[in-house]
CSV table of C-alpha atoms in Angstrom, one decimal:
chain,number,residue,atom,x,y,z
A,1,MET,CA,0.1,0.1,0.2
A,2,ALA,CA,1.2,3.4,-0.6
A,3,VAL,CA,0.4,7.2,-1.4
A,4,SER,CA,-1.1,7.4,-4.8
A,5,THR,CA,-0.6,10.1,-6.9
A,6,ALA,CA,-4.0,11.8,-7.5
A,7,ILE,CA,-5.9,15.2,-7.3
A,8,ALA,CA,-8.4,14.8,-4.7
A,9,ASN,CA,-12.0,14.2,-6.0
A,10,SER,CA,-13.4,16.7,-3.3
A,11,PHE,CA,-11.0,19.3,-4.7
A,12,LYS,CA,-12.6,19.5,-8.0
A,13,THR,CA,-15.8,20.3,-6.7
A,14,GLU,CA,-14.3,22.8,-4.2
A,15,ILE,CA,-12.5,24.7,-6.6
A,16,LEU,CA,-16.0,25.3,-8.3
A,17,THR,CA,-17.5,26.7,-5.0
A,18,GLY,CA,-14.5,29.4,-4.4
A,19,ILE,CA,-13.0,27.5,-1.4
A,20,HIS,CA,-9.3,27.2,-2.5
A,21,ASN,CA,-7.4,30.4,-3.0
A,22,PHE,CA,-3.6,29.9,-4.4
A,23,THR,CA,-2.7,33.6,-4.4
A,24,LEU,CA,0.5,34.6,-2.9
A,25,SER,CA,0.5,36.2,0.4
A,26,THR,CA,-3.4,36.9,0.4
A,27,GLY,CA,-4.4,33.5,-0.4
A,28,ASP,CA,-4.8,30.2,1.5
A,29,VAL,CA,-1.9,28.5,3.6
A,30,PHE,CA,-1.2,25.3,2.0
A,31,LYS,CA,1.1,22.8,3.6
A,32,VAL,CA,2.7,19.6,2.5
A,33,ALA,CA,2.8,16.5,4.9
A,34,LEU,CA,5.0,13.4,4.5
A,35,TYR,CA,3.7,9.8,4.6
A,36,THR,CA,4.9,6.2,5.0
A,37,SER,CA,4.6,3.3,2.9
A,38,SER,CA,1.7,2.1,4.8
A,39,ALA,CA,-0.5,5.2,4.0
A,40,THR,CA,-3.1,4.9,1.5
A,41,TYR,CA,-4.0,8.4,0.4
A,42,GLY,CA,-5.5,9.2,-3.0
A,43,ALA,CA,-8.0,10.6,-4.9
A,44,SER,CA,-11.0,9.7,-2.5
A,45,THR,CA,-9.1,11.5,0.3
A,46,THR,CA,-10.7,14.6,1.7
A,47,ALA,CA,-8.5,16.1,4.2
A,48,TYR,CA,-5.1,15.7,6.2
A,49,SER,CA,-4.8,13.1,8.4
A,50,SER,CA,-1.8,12.1,11.1
A,51,THR,CA,-2.5,8.4,10.3
A,52,ASN,CA,0.8,7.0,8.8
A,53,GLU,CA,2.2,10.4,8.7
A,54,ILE,CA,6.0,10.3,9.1
A,55,THR,CA,8.3,10.6,12.2
A,56,ASN,CA,11.8,11.5,12.5
A,57,THR,CA,14.1,8.7,13.1
A,58,SER,CA,16.6,11.2,14.8
A,59,GLY,CA,16.4,14.9,15.4
A,60,SER,CA,13.2,17.2,14.7
A,61,ALA,CA,13.4,18.3,11.4
A,62,TYR,CA,10.0,17.1,10.7
A,63,THR,CA,6.9,18.5,12.7
A,64,ALA,CA,3.6,16.7,12.4
A,65,GLY,CA,1.3,18.5,9.8
A,66,GLY,CA,4.5,18.9,7.3
A,67,ALA,CA,5.8,22.1,5.9
A,68,THR,CA,4.3,25.4,5.1
A,69,LEU,CA,4.4,25.9,1.2
A,70,THR,CA,4.8,29.5,-0.4
A,71,ASN,CA,2.4,30.1,-3.0
A,72,VAL,CA,3.0,31.1,-6.2
A,73,THR,CA,0.0,33.1,-7.6
A,74,PRO,CA,-1.8,31.1,-10.3
A,75,THR,CA,-1.2,32.1,-14.1
A,76,LEU,CA,-2.2,31.3,-17.3
A,77,SER,CA,0.3,29.5,-19.6
A,78,GLY,CA,-1.5,29.5,-23.1
A,79,SER,CA,-4.8,28.6,-22.3
A,80,THR,CA,-4.0,26.4,-19.2
A,81,ALA,CA,-4.3,27.8,-15.6
A,82,VAL,CA,-1.2,26.4,-13.5
A,83,VAL,CA,-0.3,26.3,-10.0
A,84,ASP,CA,3.1,26.6,-8.5
A,85,PHE,CA,4.7,26.6,-5.0
A,86,GLN,CA,8.2,27.4,-4.3
A,87,ASP,CA,10.3,24.3,-3.4
A,88,VAL,CA,10.4,23.0,0.1
A,89,SER,CA,13.2,21.6,2.0
A,90,TRP,CA,13.8,19.8,5.5
A,91,THR,CA,17.3,20.3,6.7
A,92,THR,CA,19.4,18.3,9.1
A,93,ALA,CA,16.7,15.8,8.7
A,94,SER,CA,16.5,11.9,9.3
A,95,PHE,CA,13.4,10.1,8.3
A,96,THR,CA,11.8,7.9,5.6
A,97,ALA,CA,8.9,9.1,3.4
A,98,ASN,CA,7.1,7.3,0.7
A,99,GLY,CA,4.7,10.1,-0.6
A,100,CYS,CA,3.1,13.4,0.5
A,101,MET,CA,-0.1,15.3,0.6
A,102,ILE,CA,-0.8,19.0,-0.4
A,103,TYR,CA,-3.6,20.4,1.6
A,104,ASN,CA,-5.1,23.6,2.7
A,105,SER,CA,-4.7,24.3,6.3
A,106,SER,CA,-6.8,27.5,6.0
A,107,LYS,CA,-9.8,25.7,4.9
A,108,ALA,CA,-10.2,22.7,7.4
A,109,ASN,CA,-7.1,21.0,6.2
A,110,ARG,CA,-9.0,19.8,3.1
A,111,THR,CA,-6.9,17.7,0.5
A,112,VAL,CA,-5.8,19.1,-2.6
A,113,SER,CA,-3.8,16.2,-4.1
A,114,THR,CA,-1.5,13.4,-3.2
A,115,HIS,CA,1.9,12.3,-4.4
A,116,PHE,CA,3.9,9.0,-4.8
A,117,PHE,CA,7.4,9.4,-4.7
A,118,GLY,CA,8.1,6.2,-6.5
A,119,GLY,CA,9.5,4.2,-3.3
A,120,ASP,CA,10.9,5.2,0.0
A,121,GLN,CA,13.1,8.2,0.1
A,122,THR,CA,15.3,8.0,3.1
A,123,VAL,CA,17.4,11.1,4.5
A,124,SER,CA,20.0,10.8,7.0
A,125,ALA,CA,21.3,14.0,8.9
A,126,GLY,CA,21.2,15.6,5.7
A,127,THR,CA,18.7,17.6,3.5
A,128,PHE,CA,15.3,16.5,1.8
A,129,THR,CA,14.0,18.8,-0.9
A,130,ILE,CA,10.7,18.4,-2.9
A,131,VAL,CA,11.0,20.2,-6.3
A,132,TRP,CA,7.7,20.9,-8.1
A,133,PRO,CA,7.8,20.7,-12.1
A,134,THR,CA,8.0,23.3,-14.4
A,135,PRO,CA,5.1,25.6,-13.9
A,136,ASP,CA,3.8,25.3,-17.6
A,137,ALA,CA,1.0,23.9,-19.6
A,138,SER,CA,2.1,20.5,-19.8
A,139,ASN,CA,4.0,20.0,-16.4
A,140,ALA,CA,2.6,22.2,-13.5
A,141,ILE,CA,2.0,20.5,-10.5
A,142,ILE,CA,-1.9,21.4,-10.8
A,143,ARG,CA,-3.2,22.8,-14.1
A,144,ILE,CA,-6.8,23.4,-15.5
A,145,ALA,CA,-6.5,23.0,-19.2
B,1,MET,CA,-24.3,20.4,-29.1
B,2,PHE,CA,-21.0,21.5,-28.3
B,3,SER,CA,-19.0,20.4,-25.5
B,4,ALA,CA,-15.6,20.4,-24.3
B,5,SER,CA,-13.4,18.9,-21.6
B,6,SER,CA,-11.3,20.7,-19.2
B,7,PRO,CA,-9.3,18.3,-17.4
B,8,VAL,CA,-7.7,19.1,-14.0
B,9,ALA,CA,-4.3,17.5,-14.3
B,10,LEU,CA,-1.5,16.8,-11.8
B,11,GLY,CA,2.3,17.4,-12.2
B,12,ASN,CA,5.2,15.2,-11.3
B,13,LEU,CA,7.3,16.4,-8.5
B,14,ALA,CA,10.8,15.4,-7.7
B,15,THR,CA,12.8,14.6,-4.6
B,16,PHE,CA,16.3,15.2,-3.9
B,17,VAL,CA,18.0,13.6,-1.0
B,18,THR,CA,21.5,14.5,0.3
B,19,ASN,CA,22.7,12.4,3.3
B,20,GLY,CA,25.1,13.9,6.1
B,21,GLY,CA,24.6,17.7,4.9
B,22,ASN,CA,23.3,20.1,2.5
B,23,HIS,CA,22.9,19.7,-1.4
B,24,SER,CA,26.1,19.9,-3.6
B,25,PRO,CA,26.2,22.3,-6.4
B,26,GLU,CA,25.3,19.6,-8.8
B,27,THR,CA,22.3,18.7,-6.8
B,28,TRP,CA,21.0,22.4,-6.9
B,29,ALA,CA,21.9,22.5,-10.5
B,30,ASN,CA,19.8,19.4,-11.3
B,31,MET,CA,17.0,21.0,-8.9
B,32,CYS,CA,17.3,23.9,-11.2
B,33,ILE,CA,16.9,22.0,-14.4
B,34,HIS,CA,13.9,20.0,-13.1
B,35,ARG,CA,12.0,23.5,-12.6
B,36,LEU,CA,13.3,25.0,-16.0
B,37,LEU,CA,13.3,22.3,-18.5
B,38,SER,CA,10.9,19.3,-19.1
B,39,ILE,CA,11.6,17.0,-22.3
B,40,SER,CA,8.7,14.9,-23.9
B,41,ASP,CA,9.3,11.6,-24.2
B,42,THR,CA,7.3,11.5,-27.1
B,43,ALA,CA,9.2,14.3,-29.1
B,44,PRO,CA,11.2,13.3,-32.4
B,45,GLN,CA,14.4,11.9,-31.2
B,46,PRO,CA,16.5,14.8,-32.9
B,47,ILE,CA,14.6,17.3,-30.8
B,48,ARG,CA,14.9,15.3,-27.7
B,49,ASP,CA,18.8,15.0,-28.2
B,50,GLN,CA,19.0,18.4,-28.8
B,51,ALA,CA,17.0,19.2,-25.8
B,52,HIS,CA,19.1,16.8,-23.4
B,53,ALA,CA,22.3,18.1,-24.5
B,54,PHE,CA,21.2,21.9,-23.8
B,55,ALA,CA,19.8,20.5,-20.3
B,56,GLN,CA,23.6,19.0,-19.7
B,57,ALA,CA,25.1,22.2,-20.8
B,58,MET,CA,22.9,24.3,-18.7
B,59,ARG,CA,23.5,21.7,-15.6
B,60,ASN,CA,27.3,22.2,-16.1
B,61,VAL,CA,27.2,25.8,-16.0
B,62,LEU,CA,24.7,26.2,-13.0
B,63,ALA,CA,27.0,23.8,-11.1
B,64,ALA,CA,30.2,25.7,-11.6
B,65,LYS,CA,28.3,29.0,-10.8
B,66,PHE,CA,26.8,27.6,-7.6
B,67,ASP,CA,30.0,26.2,-6.7
B,68,GLU,CA,31.8,29.8,-7.5
B,69,ALA,CA,29.0,31.4,-5.3
B,70,LEU,CA,29.5,29.2,-2.3
B,71,ARG,CA,33.3,29.4,-2.3
B,72,MET,CA,33.0,33.4,-2.5
B,73,GLU,CA,30.4,33.6,0.0
B,74,ARG,CA,32.8,31.4,2.4
B,75,GLU,CA,35.8,33.7,1.6
B,76,ALA,CA,33.8,36.6,2.3
B,77,MET,CA,32.6,35.1,5.7
B,78,ALA,CA,36.2,34.1,6.4
B,79,ALA,CA,37.5,37.5,5.6
B,80,LYS,CA,35.0,39.1,8.1
B,81,LEU,CA,35.9,36.5,10.8
B,82,GLU,CA,39.8,37.6,10.4
B,83,ARG,CA,38.8,41.2,10.6
B,84,GLU,CA,37.2,40.3,13.9
B,85,GLY,CA,40.0,38.4,15.4
B,86,GLN,CA,38.7,34.9,14.8
B,87,THR,CA,41.5,33.6,12.8
B,88,ALA,CA,41.1,30.0,13.9
B,89,ALA,CA,37.5,30.1,12.8
B,90,ALA,CA,38.4,31.7,9.2
B,91,ILE,CA,40.6,28.9,8.6
B,92,ILE,CA,38.2,26.2,9.2
B,93,LEU,CA,35.9,27.8,7.0
B,94,ARG,CA,38.3,28.2,4.4
B,95,SER,CA,39.2,24.5,4.7
B,96,ILE,CA,35.4,23.5,3.9
């Protein structure tokens, strides 16, 4: 079992009711939480949960709930609206993560999307960085065509 | 009747792990390439080859410049420490 890469089904209706705001500075606060391979989050997930969230194997780099993301105000790439965030890192970190969940901490921790890392990613007293894809019409982390 | 589909699509993130410290200049360069450049697997082979060659050229330049920037930053800090009388600390910093 593992986190699957999926847009939350609930997110699709929530954007149509104006729940999520990805605007830089004045928008909602989004966070990214990391999960172990025992987690089973995906398209049917509706909100953040601490079940099977990772813990530090040493130190305290990771805190429950994950890291706060810095929004990049959505733009149009051609005729596709794209969402982007600044990359996020955990330093002096020791943990193993198998996937993550992006969620809106300003709106009852509603799930935006879940992402599988392709397998366990283990960091030991080092730096773990999530790099979002090229923010264009073909690759952006979230896009509406 | 007219209709159109407008899918909500998800992109692919990447993870970078460096054990025992911070990312190297080469890793930072790779992260930049991931952000700046995406090469389609279905593009014609000559185009893909050209894109990969361009990505490698960018990677080399970025890694070299990041390394240079880090060295200059450490030298600036070492010089400041020396001016403040912290010679031993400056020597350690220059040895990194």
